Amino acid sequence: SQQGEEDPQALSIQEGENATMNCSYKTSINNLQWYRQNSGRGLVHLILIRSNEREKHSGRLRVTLDTSKKSSSLLITASRAADTASYFCALGGSNYKLTFGKGTLLTVNP
Amino acid sequence: NAGVTQTPKFQVLKTGQSMTLQCAQDMNHEYMSWYRQDPGMGLRLIHYSVGAGITDQGEVPNGYNVSRSTTEDFPLRLLSAAPSQTSVYFCASSYSGQRGQPQHFGDGTRLSIL
């Protein structure tokens, strides 16, 4: 099964800046989800975007999906130190399964 | 509301030993799954279940067994532990197995096989 590829692998920014991470994939999807993982903890669901949607917002999060380019981006605006975590995209296909990428490690410096 | 609870949090085993990783959810979710997370590999699906009495294999099922006798519980059994099974194991659940459901994760079991 396909796996999403996040880019960059690591990102370091200052508090207050915006953070953008990307996810690319190779075959068709039904939906794409973004998750956050704090060090030593489980993953937490952030946002889900379906293949017929182009953009979704949730608080300081903005997700876009371009199915023609097979890519998605997650934008976190006005980053805080508490946003420091790993962020994963997960691909939902025609079955029940989710396939996770390897993640982007975001560090927000105070 | 506890969500997804995994026990134990940490475990050290010797090669060849067997053990069961426990997972319980109190959200009446139909769909449950087990992943392993290794450095640089992301999360890989081991087994999943779409309801009590129904299980299926994921991407990396070898060396693991599961059963789903109740909606709440989904234990993962290591039959004969090998060093390659050293990993962090996560259990997740979602409302149903239909496409496009957010998954709720436990905090993981960190397993070392010596």
Tab-separated table of N, CA and C in Angstrom, chain B:
chain	number	residue	atom	x	y	z
B	1	ASN	N	-13.841	10.155	30.827
B	1	ASN	CA	-13.795	9.295	29.648
B	1	ASN	C	-12.353	8.946	29.340
B	2	ALA	N	-11.942	7.661	29.514
B	2	ALA	CA	-10.546	7.274	29.415
B	2	ALA	C	-10.063	7.223	27.977
B	3	GLY	N	-10.943	6.964	26.988
B	3	GLY	CA	-10.491	6.855	25.608
B	3	GLY	C	-9.915	5.481	25.332
B	4	VAL	N	-8.680	5.452	24.812
B	4	VAL	CA	-7.990	4.200	24.506
B	4	VAL	C	-6.894	3.998	25.553
B	5	THR	N	-6.956	2.880	26.234
B	5	THR	CA	-6.007	2.581	27.299
B	5	THR	C	-5.153	1.385	26.911
B	6	GLN	N	-3.838	1.559	26.975
B	6	GLN	CA	-2.905	0.480	26.656
B	6	GLN	C	-2.103	0.110	27.890
B	7	THR	N	-1.961	-1.191	28.100
B	7	THR	CA	-1.103	-1.686	29.176
B	7	THR	C	-0.307	-2.877	28.688
B	8	PRO	N	0.938	-3.052	29.169
B	8	PRO	CA	1.675	-2.114	30.024
B	8	PRO	C	2.217	-0.951	29.213
B	9	LYS	N	2.804	0.024	29.864
B	9	LYS	CA	3.437	1.142	29.165
B	9	LYS	C	4.846	0.772	28.704
B	10	PHE	N	5.520	-0.047	29.476
B	10	PHE	CA	6.875	-0.486	29.150
B	10	PHE	C	6.977	-1.989	29.419
B	11	GLN	N	7.778	-2.674	28.617
B	11	GLN	CA	7.992	-4.097	28.842
B	11	GLN	C	9.314	-4.514	28.229
B	12	VAL	N	10.062	-5.332	28.947
B	12	VAL	CA	11.287	-5.931	28.429
B	12	VAL	C	11.091	-7.442	28.412
B	13	LEU	N	11.364	-8.041	27.280
B	13	LEU	CA	11.211	-9.482	27.128
B	13	LEU	C	12.521	-10.095	26.663
B	14	LYS	N	12.641	-11.371	26.881
B	14	LYS	CA	13.755	-12.116	26.302
B	14	LYS	C	13.287	-12.780	25.008
B	15	THR	N	14.211	-12.972	24.103
B	15	THR	CA	13.889	-13.648	22.847
B	15	THR	C	13.215	-14.983	23.132
B	16	GLY	N	12.113	-15.225	22.416
B	16	GLY	CA	11.386	-16.479	22.568
B	16	GLY	C	10.222	-16.421	23.540
B	17	GLN	N	10.190	-15.408	24.394
B	17	GLN	CA	9.069	-15.278	25.310
B	17	GLN	C	7.821	-14.810	24.571
B	18	SER	N	6.684	-15.077	25.158
B	18	SER	CA	5.428	-14.595	24.594
B	18	SER	C	4.802	-13.605	25.569
B	19	MET	N	3.974	-12.739	25.039
B	19	MET	CA	3.251	-11.827	25.908
B	19	MET	C	2.069	-11.237	25.157
B	20	THR	N	1.181	-10.622	25.920
B	20	THR	CA	-0.005	-9.976	25.366
B	20	THR	C	-0.010	-8.511	25.728
B	21	LEU	N	-0.137	-7.670	24.720
B	21	LEU	CA	-0.317	-6.241	24.918
B	21	LEU	C	-1.820	-5.973	24.955
B	22	GLN	N	-2.240	-5.275	25.991
B	22	GLN	CA	-3.670	-5.035	26.169
B	22	GLN	C	-4.075	-3.685	25.596
B	23	CYS	N	-5.280	-3.647	25.041
B	23	CYS	CA	-5.864	-2.408	24.542
B	23	CYS	C	-7.350	-2.427	24.849
B	24	ALA	N	-7.831	-1.356	25.453
B	24	ALA	CA	-9.252	-1.241	25.761
B	24	ALA	C	-9.719	0.167	25.436
B	25	GLN	N	-10.938	0.248	24.883
B	25	GLN	CA	-11.535	1.564	24.607
B	25	GLN	C	-12.945	1.595	25.180
B	26	ASP	N	-13.327	2.779	25.651
B	26	ASP	CA	-14.642	2.923	26.300
B	26	ASP	C	-15.549	3.847	25.501
B	27	MET	N	-15.328	3.933	24.193
B	27	MET	CA	-16.096	4.844	23.352
B	27	MET	C	-17.090	4.092	22.463
B	28	ASN	N	-17.211	2.781	22.666
B	28	ASN	CA	-18.110	1.948	21.864
B	28	ASN	C	-17.752	2.007	20.376
B	29	HIS	N	-16.461	2.086	20.104
B	29	HIS	CA	-15.999	2.121	18.719
B	29	HIS	C	-15.991	0.724	18.114
B	30	GLU	N	-16.411	0.650	16.861
B	30	GLU	CA	-16.410	-0.635	16.171
B	30	GLU	C	-15.012	-1.011	15.677
B	31	TYR	N	-14.262	-0.049	15.214
B	31	TYR	CA	-13.001	-0.312	14.524
B	31	TYR	C	-11.831	-0.128	15.475
B	32	MET	N	-10.968	-1.139	15.531
B	32	MET	CA	-9.760	-1.050	16.344
B	32	MET	C	-8.582	-1.579	15.547
B	33	SER	N	-7.413	-1.072	15.856
B	33	SER	CA	-6.237	-1.461	15.082
B	33	SER	C	-4.985	-1.379	15.938
B	34	TRP	N	-3.962	-2.089	15.495
B	34	TRP	CA	-2.649	-2.061	16.124
B	34	TRP	C	-1.612	-1.607	15.094
B	35	TYR	N	-0.748	-0.689	15.539
B	35	TYR	CA	0.359	-0.215	14.725
B	35	TYR	C	1.653	-0.416	15.515
B	36	ARG	N	2.730	-0.506	14.772
B	36	ARG	CA	4.046	-0.380	15.392
B	36	ARG	C	4.753	0.825	14.789
B	37	GLN	N	5.526	1.497	15.639
B	37	GLN	CA	6.252	2.689	15.199
B	37	GLN	C	7.729	2.486	15.442
B	38	ASP	N	8.488	2.506	14.382
B	38	ASP	CA	9.935	2.352	14.446
B	38	ASP	C	10.591	3.619	13.914
B	39	PRO	N	11.777	3.965	14.427
B	39	PRO	CA	12.464	5.177	13.973
B	39	PRO	C	12.630	5.182	12.460
B	40	GLY	N	12.226	6.286	11.840
B	40	GLY	CA	12.390	6.431	10.402
B	40	GLY	C	11.416	5.638	9.552
B	41	MET	N	10.476	4.931	10.202
B	41	MET	CA	9.564	4.073	9.426
B	41	MET	C	8.123	4.538	9.498
B	42	GLY	N	7.813	5.495	10.314
B	42	GLY	CA	6.419	5.869	10.471
B	42	GLY	C	5.648	4.788	11.205
B	43	LEU	N	4.337	4.810	11.079
B	43	LEU	CA	3.488	3.796	11.703
B	43	LEU	C	3.117	2.753	10.659
B	44	ARG	N	3.205	1.499	11.045
B	44	ARG	CA	2.818	0.404	10.150
B	44	ARG	C	1.720	-0.424	10.801
B	45	LEU	N	0.703	-0.744	10.025
B	45	LEU	CA	-0.473	-1.451	10.517
B	45	LEU	C	-0.156	-2.934	10.679
B	46	ILE	N	-0.466	-3.474	11.861
B	46	ILE	CA	-0.196	-4.884	12.141
B	46	ILE	C	-1.464	-5.719	11.897
B	47	HIS	N	-2.504	-5.416	12.652
B	47	HIS	CA	-3.800	-6.083	12.510
B	47	HIS	C	-4.890	-5.069	12.782
B	48	TYR	N	-6.092	-5.367	12.291
B	48	TYR	CA	-7.213	-4.504	12.593
B	48	TYR	C	-8.491	-5.318	12.723
B	49	SER	N	-9.517	-4.669	13.273
B	49	SER	CA	-10.798	-5.341	13.503
B	49	SER	C	-11.930	-4.356	13.241
B	50	VAL	N	-12.924	-4.803	12.500
B	50	VAL	CA	-14.063	-3.920	12.197
B	50	VAL	C	-15.248	-4.200	13.104
B	51	GLY	N	-15.082	-5.103	14.043
B	51	GLY	CA	-16.136	-5.390	15.003
B	51	GLY	C	-15.813	-6.666	15.751
B	52	ALA	N	-16.560	-6.914	16.807
B	52	ALA	CA	-16.333	-8.106	17.620
B	52	ALA	C	-16.419	-9.357	16.750
B	53	GLY	N	-15.428	-10.219	16.887
B	53	GLY	CA	-15.378	-11.470	16.145
B	53	GLY	C	-14.774	-11.375	14.759
B	54	ILE	N	-14.367	-10.165	14.340
B	54	ILE	CA	-13.841	-9.960	12.990
B	54	ILE	C	-12.461	-9.310	13.073
B	55	THR	N	-11.455	-9.992	12.545
B	55	THR	CA	-10.104	-9.411	12.501
B	55	THR	C	-9.512	-9.641	11.126
B	56	ASP	N	-8.509	-8.837	10.785
B	56	ASP	CA	-7.833	-8.998	9.505
B	56	ASP	C	-6.409	-8.498	9.637
B	57	GLN	N	-5.584	-8.924	8.692
B	57	GLN	CA	-4.171	-8.583	8.727
B	57	GLN	C	-3.910	-7.230	8.098
B	58	GLY	N	-2.892	-6.554	8.645
B	58	GLY	CA	-2.431	-5.313	8.069
B	58	GLY	C	-1.171	-5.533	7.262
B	59	GLU	N	-0.287	-4.562	7.333
B	59	GLU	CA	0.931	-4.565	6.520
B	59	GLU	C	2.015	-5.494	7.051
B	60	VAL	N	2.109	-5.623	8.389
B	60	VAL	CA	3.191	-6.399	9.006
B	60	VAL	C	2.643	-7.346	10.067
B	61	PRO	N	1.860	-8.365	9.691
B	61	PRO	CA	1.191	-9.221	10.682
B	61	PRO	C	2.019	-10.371	11.243
B	62	ASN	N	3.131	-10.711	10.587
B	62	ASN	CA	3.863	-11.914	10.970
B	62	ASN	C	4.420	-11.811	12.384
B	63	GLY	N	4.180	-12.860	13.174
B	63	GLY	CA	4.664	-12.908	14.543
B	63	GLY	C	3.677	-12.373	15.558
B	64	TYR	N	2.513	-11.942	15.086
B	64	TYR	CA	1.501	-11.351	15.963
B	64	TYR	C	0.138	-12.036	15.732
B	65	ASN	N	-0.610	-12.181	16.825
B	65	ASN	CA	-1.990	-12.652	16.736
B	65	ASN	C	-2.908	-11.674	17.445
B	66	VAL	N	-4.148	-11.604	16.976
B	66	VAL	CA	-5.145	-10.776	17.642
B	66	VAL	C	-6.455	-11.547	17.737
B	67	SER	N	-7.304	-11.081	18.615
B	67	SER	CA	-8.677	-11.587	18.715
B	67	SER	C	-9.545	-10.424	19.168
B	68	ARG	N	-10.830	-10.514	18.910
B	68	ARG	CA	-11.753	-9.440	19.304
B	68	ARG	C	-13.044	-10.103	19.803
B	69	SER	N	-13.011	-10.478	21.073
B	69	SER	CA	-14.182	-11.148	21.649
B	69	SER	C	-15.221	-10.148	22.152
B	70	THR	N	-14.821	-8.924	22.440
B	70	THR	CA	-15.744	-7.883	22.869
B	70	THR	C	-15.486	-6.618	22.063
B	71	THR	N	-16.438	-5.703	22.076
B	71	THR	CA	-16.241	-4.423	21.398
B	71	THR	C	-15.119	-3.629	22.042
B	72	GLU	N	-14.972	-3.759	23.364
B	72	GLU	CA	-14.060	-2.896	24.106
B	72	GLU	C	-12.589	-3.284	23.991
B	73	ASP	N	-12.306	-4.573	23.850
B	73	ASP	CA	-10.928	-5.049	24.000
B	73	ASP	C	-10.355	-5.615	22.701
B	74	PHE	N	-9.072	-5.344	22.496
B	74	PHE	CA	-8.402	-5.831	21.281
B	74	PHE	C	-6.948	-6.141	21.640
B	75	PRO	N	-6.684	-7.286	22.262
B	75	PRO	CA	-5.318	-7.625	22.669
B	75	PRO	C	-4.448	-8.068	21.499
B	76	LEU	N	-3.168	-7.758	21.616
B	76	LEU	CA	-2.172	-8.152	20.607
B	76	LEU	C	-1.209	-9.134	21.264
B	77	ARG	N	-1.063	-10.289	20.675
B	77	ARG	CA	-0.195	-11.334	21.235
B	77	ARG	C	1.062	-11.504	20.410
B	78	LEU	N	2.197	-11.473	21.095
B	78	LEU	CA	3.461	-11.839	20.467
B	78	LEU	C	3.701	-13.302	20.790
B	79	LEU	N	3.829	-14.123	19.779
B	79	LEU	CA	3.868	-15.560	19.970
B	79	LEU	C	5.226	-16.036	20.481
B	80	SER	N	6.297	-15.545	19.881
B	80	SER	CA	7.665	-15.896	20.261
B	80	SER	C	8.525	-14.677	19.934
B	81	ALA	N	8.753	-13.847	20.946
B	81	ALA	CA	9.364	-12.538	20.719
B	81	ALA	C	10.732	-12.638	20.063
B	82	ALA	N	10.969	-11.710	19.124
B	82	ALA	CA	12.248	-11.610	18.430
B	82	ALA	C	12.757	-10.180	18.557
B	83	PRO	N	14.077	-9.977	18.530
B	83	PRO	CA	14.619	-8.615	18.636
B	83	PRO	C	14.042	-7.650	17.600
B	84	SER	N	13.655	-8.157	16.426
B	84	SER	CA	13.080	-7.299	15.384
B	84	SER	C	11.713	-6.735	15.792
B	85	GLN	N	11.134	-7.276	16.853
B	85	GLN	CA	9.854	-6.778	17.324
B	85	GLN	C	10.003	-5.690	18.388
B	86	THR	N	11.227	-5.311	18.675
B	86	THR	CA	11.451	-4.146	19.534
B	86	THR	C	10.892	-2.922	18.841
B	87	SER	N	9.954	-2.248	19.516
B	87	SER	CA	9.247	-1.158	18.864
B	87	SER	C	8.332	-0.488	19.882
B	88	VAL	N	7.667	0.560	19.422
B	88	VAL	CA	6.583	1.156	20.200
B	88	VAL	C	5.281	0.754	19.519
B	89	TYR	N	4.371	0.198	20.296
B	89	TYR	CA	3.121	-0.319	19.755
B	89	TYR	C	1.965	0.585	20.156
B	90	PHE	N	1.173	0.951	19.160
B	90	PHE	CA	0.021	1.809	19.405
B	90	PHE	C	-1.258	1.104	18.998
B	91	CYS	N	-2.240	1.256	19.857
B	91	CYS	CA	-3.584	0.793	19.572
B	91	CYS	C	-4.434	2.012	19.229
B	92	ALA	N	-5.347	1.864	18.286
B	92	ALA	CA	-6.205	2.973	17.884
B	92	ALA	C	-7.620	2.467	17.662
B	93	SER	N	-8.579	3.365	17.789
B	93	SER	CA	-9.960	2.988	17.531
B	93	SER	C	-10.668	4.123	16.814
B	94	SER	N	-11.723	3.771	16.090
B	94	SER	CA	-12.566	4.787	15.477
B	94	SER	C	-14.007	4.306	15.503
B	95	TYR	N	-14.922	5.242	15.295
B	95	TYR	CA	-16.345	4.953	15.462
B	95	TYR	C	-16.784	3.772	14.602
B	96	SER	N	-16.346	3.761	13.367
B	96	SER	CA	-16.683	2.638	12.504
B	96	SER	C	-15.538	2.418	11.542
B	97	GLY	N	-15.622	1.364	10.818
B	97	GLY	CA	-14.567	1.085	9.854
B	97	GLY	C	-14.775	1.788	8.538
B	98	GLN	N	-15.798	2.626	8.454
B	98	GLN	CA	-16.045	3.319	7.198
B	98	GLN	C	-14.919	4.293	6.909
B	99	ARG	N	-14.757	4.586	5.672
B	99	ARG	CA	-13.687	5.476	5.266
B	99	ARG	C	-13.889	6.872	5.848
B	100	GLY	N	-12.763	7.477	6.200
B	100	GLY	CA	-12.830	8.858	6.636
B	100	GLY	C	-13.229	9.041	8.079
B	101	GLN	N	-12.827	8.137	8.946
B	101	GLN	CA	-13.092	8.293	10.368
B	101	GLN	C	-11.798	8.620	11.099
B	102	PRO	N	-11.776	9.655	11.927
B	102	PRO	CA	-10.566	9.939	12.703
B	102	PRO	C	-10.305	8.824	13.700
B	103	GLN	N	-9.029	8.522	13.890
B	103	GLN	CA	-8.669	7.460	14.821
B	103	GLN	C	-8.169	8.059	16.137
B	104	HIS	N	-8.528	7.380	17.228
B	104	HIS	CA	-8.115	7.770	18.570
B	104	HIS	C	-7.044	6.797	19.029
B	105	PHE	N	-5.913	7.345	19.451
B	105	PHE	CA	-4.774	6.507	19.807
B	105	PHE	C	-4.565	6.446	21.316
B	106	GLY	N	-4.062	5.277	21.756
B	106	GLY	CA	-3.528	5.176	23.107
B	106	GLY	C	-2.132	5.766	23.160
B	107	ASP	N	-1.531	5.754	24.343
B	107	ASP	CA	-0.205	6.340	24.517
B	107	ASP	C	0.934	5.367	24.252
B	108	GLY	N	0.619	4.164	23.864
B	108	GLY	CA	1.647	3.248	23.408
B	108	GLY	C	2.207	2.330	24.471
B	109	THR	N	2.770	1.222	23.989
B	109	THR	CA	3.548	0.290	24.817
B	109	THR	C	4.938	0.222	24.217
B	110	ARG	N	5.941	0.547	25.026
B	110	ARG	CA	7.326	0.505	24.569
B	110	ARG	C	7.908	-0.847	24.923
B	111	LEU	N	8.219	-1.627	23.891
B	111	LEU	CA	8.609	-3.019	24.059
B	111	LEU	C	10.046	-3.225	23.597
B	112	SER	N	10.853	-3.816	24.464
B	112	SER	CA	12.234	-4.159	24.117
B	112	SER	C	12.413	-5.655	24.205
B	113	ILE	N	12.988	-6.234	23.173
B	113	ILE	CA	13.248	-7.674	23.145
B	113	ILE	C	14.773	-7.873	23.171
B	114	LEU	N	15.219	-8.556	24.193
B	114	LEU	CA	16.674	-8.754	24.348
B	114	LEU	C	17.123	-10.095	23.781
